[in-house]
Amino acid sequence: MVRSKAERYWVGVDGGGTKCKVVIMNDRLEVLANYISGPANPYQDLSLAINSISLGIEEAAKLAGLHNRQDKFIVGMGLAGVNVPRVFQLVDNWQNPYKSCHLTTDLHIACLGAHESDEGAVIVAGTGSCGYATSKNDSLLIGAHGFPAGDKGSGAWLGLKAVESVLLADNGLYPPTMLTELLFEQLQVTSCIEIVDCIQKANQNYYAQFAIQVFCAANKGDVAALKIVDDGAKYLSDVGFKLLDFGAKRLAMIGGVSQAMKKWMNQELIMEESEPLNSPEFGAVLFARNHEMTS
């Protein structure tokens, strides 16, 4: 195949604490390849993040038949953790092999992808949680403080509260809850002291695995589980209303627990919510294209 010297390819990278999603597109924004690699949160581990990004792009390039063509790649990267200026600078200083590379937060690309526009807002409710909006060249970030200090309404927060409820119930300081049996079964343990042992070095991903049990118990009317989801849903609803008050024209919810949370959130807010138009990695491509056109 004869390729033009002006040939270029757009690469979108969505990097988070559990995985890195990569898409390669041509000038017509047709998808040439997708790939998912490992964790890519530079705040948690800079070296691991760079390795995951590099591997993801390299493997996607192979799938697209573009191996050794990385000098033609214009990369947009939206990464968790780069909202911290120190971390942003560390990643921005990376001597990468690409034609050009444009860096922003994972929230920014999620918003761009969800609305295919610089005007809109997202409530993220996955392993972590936060809110982000752009309006009239201004932006608003709510939360993004990380687990366990923040991330209320997230999968990790739900799991943490489930464990707390089970341990309080075991001490007779909280009513009995079906979460006890559900966590025993999931962890294959028979006592609360074994749960304590399991969580000694637990991170947000570990706690997030219990979120499904919280929703299961809540749907069956368990008092402890209902208290947890009601508290988390109220927080996410408050975030949503604040984003709309900021002036966002369109609101979307994304993340692994977002669909389950909608049932418990303020239904007036949910009536305002729209389905995401596209993925965060597509938003990363849009971010790169916008920067290339203005540079």
XYZ file of C-alpha atoms in Angstrom:
295
model
C 0.000 0.000 0.000
C 1.324 3.452 -0.951
C 0.849 5.949 1.859
C 0.915 9.717 1.628
C 3.668 11.589 3.446
C 0.920 13.700 5.010
C -0.777 10.606 6.378
C -1.801 10.811 10.026
C -3.760 8.748 12.515
C -5.699 9.805 15.580
C -5.191 7.886 18.798
C -7.491 8.229 21.805
C -6.331 7.026 25.230
C -8.600 6.684 28.264
C -6.389 5.819 31.230
C -7.707 4.899 34.658
C -6.772 2.973 37.760
C -7.836 -0.421 36.438
C -7.381 -0.254 32.662
C -6.267 1.785 29.668
C -8.540 1.869 26.600
C -7.038 2.835 23.249
C -8.667 3.556 19.901
C -6.959 4.348 16.590
C -8.921 6.250 13.942
C -8.239 7.672 10.502
C -8.958 11.201 9.285
C -12.571 10.213 8.564
C -12.882 9.129 12.221
C -13.332 5.510 11.199
C -12.171 3.056 13.867
C -9.111 1.077 12.774
C -8.438 -0.751 16.040
C -9.230 -0.919 19.758
C -7.147 -2.325 22.575
C -7.371 -2.531 26.375
C -4.204 -2.692 28.467
C -3.482 -2.393 32.181
C -3.736 0.364 34.822
C -2.852 3.882 33.644
C -3.275 6.265 36.566
C 0.037 8.158 36.827
C -0.857 9.496 40.263
C -0.813 5.920 41.567
C 2.164 4.678 39.526
C 3.778 6.809 36.818
C 5.968 4.067 35.374
C 3.105 1.572 35.194
C 0.864 4.173 33.541
C 3.429 4.987 30.846
C 3.986 1.279 30.210
C 0.246 0.608 29.922
C -0.251 3.521 27.523
C 2.722 2.516 25.385
C 1.648 -1.122 25.267
C -1.962 -0.214 24.488
C -0.994 2.007 21.567
C 1.581 -0.500 20.279
C -0.883 -3.404 20.331
C -3.657 -1.321 18.760
C -1.200 -0.296 16.041
C -0.445 -3.943 15.308
C -4.152 -4.721 15.027
C -4.565 -1.780 12.628
C -1.597 -2.843 10.495
C 0.280 0.304 11.549
C 3.202 -1.193 13.425
C 6.259 1.103 13.282
C 4.039 3.989 12.109
C 3.873 5.716 15.502
C 5.541 8.832 14.112
C 2.226 9.415 12.284
C 0.137 9.170 15.463
C -1.529 12.243 16.940
C -2.451 11.171 20.449
C -5.074 12.531 22.819
C -4.704 11.235 26.378
C -7.245 11.592 29.151
C -5.740 10.205 32.347
C -6.908 9.854 35.913
C -4.717 11.721 38.375
C -3.425 14.476 36.074
C -5.787 16.973 37.678
C -2.900 17.219 40.177
C -0.492 19.759 38.566
C 2.639 17.875 39.648
C 1.412 14.672 38.019
C 0.311 16.497 34.862
C 3.819 17.909 34.466
C 5.446 14.510 34.930
C 3.346 12.963 32.162
C 3.646 16.010 29.932
C 7.447 15.698 30.132
C 7.336 12.131 28.780
C 9.585 11.782 25.717
C 7.144 9.748 23.644
C 7.628 8.516 20.054
C 4.440 10.023 18.606
C 4.003 12.864 16.111
C 2.283 14.866 18.842
C 0.592 14.191 22.158
C -2.100 16.216 23.941
C -2.839 15.607 27.619
C -5.937 16.265 29.735
C -7.955 14.590 32.460
C -10.056 11.454 32.071
C -13.075 13.549 33.081
C -12.547 16.019 30.251
C -12.456 13.299 27.584
C -15.429 11.520 29.162
C -17.426 14.733 28.856
C -16.252 15.349 25.287
C -17.153 11.817 24.269
C -20.522 11.810 26.016
C -21.676 14.987 24.253
C -19.352 15.155 21.225
C -19.023 18.797 22.235
C -17.248 21.117 24.667
C -20.632 21.950 26.210
C -22.010 19.374 28.648
C -21.662 17.583 31.959
C -21.010 14.079 33.250
C -21.658 12.348 36.536
C -19.150 9.538 36.900
C -20.233 6.655 39.112
C -17.856 3.759 38.620
C -15.116 2.490 40.918
C -14.789 6.166 41.880
C -17.158 9.111 41.511
C -17.111 12.783 40.566
C -18.838 15.392 38.458
C -17.512 17.508 35.619
C -19.028 20.176 33.384
C -17.917 22.596 30.681
C -19.886 25.669 29.701
C -18.891 28.836 27.837
C -15.163 28.003 27.959
C -15.309 27.445 31.713
C -15.282 24.174 33.639
C -16.425 22.838 36.994
C -15.020 19.800 38.817
C -16.847 18.287 41.782
C -15.163 15.615 43.846
C -12.286 13.628 42.272
C -10.655 13.525 45.717
C -9.942 9.812 45.532
C -10.769 6.888 47.796
C -11.407 6.782 50.720
C -11.534 10.555 51.301
C -13.968 11.057 48.410
C -15.717 8.954 45.765
C -19.077 8.989 47.542
C -21.743 7.068 45.635
C -19.109 5.016 43.800
C -18.624 1.276 43.685
C -15.684 1.481 46.092
C -17.642 3.663 48.517
C -20.644 1.307 48.391
C -18.377 -1.627 49.165
C -16.655 0.160 52.041
C -20.001 1.092 53.594
C -21.192 -2.492 53.209
C -18.195 -3.776 55.159
C -18.679 -1.106 57.836
C -22.361 -2.084 58.219
C -21.514 -5.772 58.547
C -18.878 -5.141 61.220
C -21.146 -2.792 63.189
C -23.950 -5.359 63.045
C -21.568 -8.031 64.274
C -20.811 -5.891 67.345
C -24.513 -5.346 68.040
C -24.252 -1.633 67.235
C -26.306 -1.924 64.040
C -29.382 -3.959 63.120
C -28.717 -7.354 61.510
C -28.243 -7.073 57.750
C -28.365 -9.555 54.889
C -25.127 -7.970 53.699
C -23.359 -10.171 56.241
C -24.416 -13.387 54.522
C -23.799 -11.922 51.076
C -20.234 -10.850 51.913
C -19.517 -14.145 53.686
C -20.560 -15.976 50.536
C -18.615 -13.726 48.189
C -15.415 -13.883 50.223
C -15.843 -17.536 51.185
C -15.500 -16.775 54.902
C -17.568 -17.641 57.969
C -16.774 -14.831 60.412
C -16.367 -11.074 60.498
C -12.801 -11.349 61.765
C -12.006 -13.118 58.500
C -13.501 -10.162 56.611
C -11.206 -7.860 58.603
C -8.267 -10.008 57.552
C -9.363 -9.844 53.897
C -9.511 -6.047 53.817
C -6.219 -5.270 55.576
C -4.570 -4.177 52.318
C -7.704 -3.617 50.265
C -7.805 -0.822 47.681
C -10.723 0.815 45.899
C -10.946 -1.963 43.305
C -11.263 -4.577 46.032
C -14.085 -2.722 47.786
C -15.904 -2.061 44.513
C -16.539 -5.788 44.057
C -19.091 -5.599 46.888
C -21.251 -2.943 45.214
C -23.411 -5.537 43.491
C -24.264 -7.060 46.860
C -25.384 -3.687 48.202
C -27.815 -3.259 45.310
C -29.000 -6.853 45.719
C -29.777 -6.307 49.409
C -31.333 -2.889 48.820
C -33.688 -4.303 46.199
C -34.831 -6.813 48.807
C -35.538 -4.075 51.362
C -32.520 -4.530 53.631
C -32.376 -1.502 55.946
C -28.582 -1.168 56.002
C -28.270 -1.472 52.231
C -31.097 0.996 51.647
C -29.400 3.514 53.915
C -26.171 3.161 51.907
C -27.702 3.532 48.439
C -29.995 6.368 49.531
C -27.029 8.292 50.914
C -24.920 7.709 47.808
C -27.785 8.487 45.439
C -28.563 11.761 47.212
C -24.940 12.821 46.849
C -24.872 12.004 43.121
C -28.173 13.837 42.650
C -26.777 16.902 44.407
C -23.740 16.749 42.120
C -26.003 16.562 39.080
C -28.077 19.588 40.056
C -24.936 21.605 40.746
C -23.615 20.741 37.267
C -26.881 21.855 35.671
C -26.847 25.072 37.718
C -23.380 25.718 36.303
C -24.977 25.988 32.876
C -24.325 22.611 31.305
C -26.655 22.097 28.342
C -26.599 18.297 28.464
C -26.030 15.829 31.319
C -24.940 12.197 31.040
C -24.073 9.492 33.570
C -21.225 7.080 33.003
C -19.509 4.364 35.014
C -20.146 0.830 36.169
C -22.671 1.597 38.926
C -24.381 4.545 37.215
C -27.270 2.538 35.771
C -28.035 0.826 39.079
C -27.856 4.144 40.954
C -30.400 5.880 38.738
C -33.268 4.005 40.427
C -32.435 5.637 43.768
C -31.541 9.127 42.568
C -33.778 12.187 42.292
C -36.081 11.376 39.386
C -36.406 15.017 38.325
C -32.668 14.958 37.684
C -32.859 11.624 35.851
C -35.467 13.139 33.531
C -32.801 15.698 32.548
C -30.201 13.010 31.881
C -29.263 11.872 28.361
C -27.443 8.798 27.115
C -23.731 9.309 26.295
C -23.222 9.822 22.554
C -19.787 8.256 22.463
C -16.941 6.788 24.523
C -14.224 8.602 26.525
C -11.510 7.374 24.150
C -13.437 8.961 21.264
C -13.504 12.114 23.379
C -9.708 11.869 23.598
C -9.540 11.852 19.788
C -11.769 14.941 19.645
C -9.528 16.632 22.211
C -6.441 15.933 20.079
C -8.149 17.146 16.890
C -9.271 20.359 18.567
C -5.741 21.054 19.757
C -4.176 20.280 16.390
C -6.568 22.655 14.643
C -5.820 25.509 17.047
C -2.067 24.996 17.309
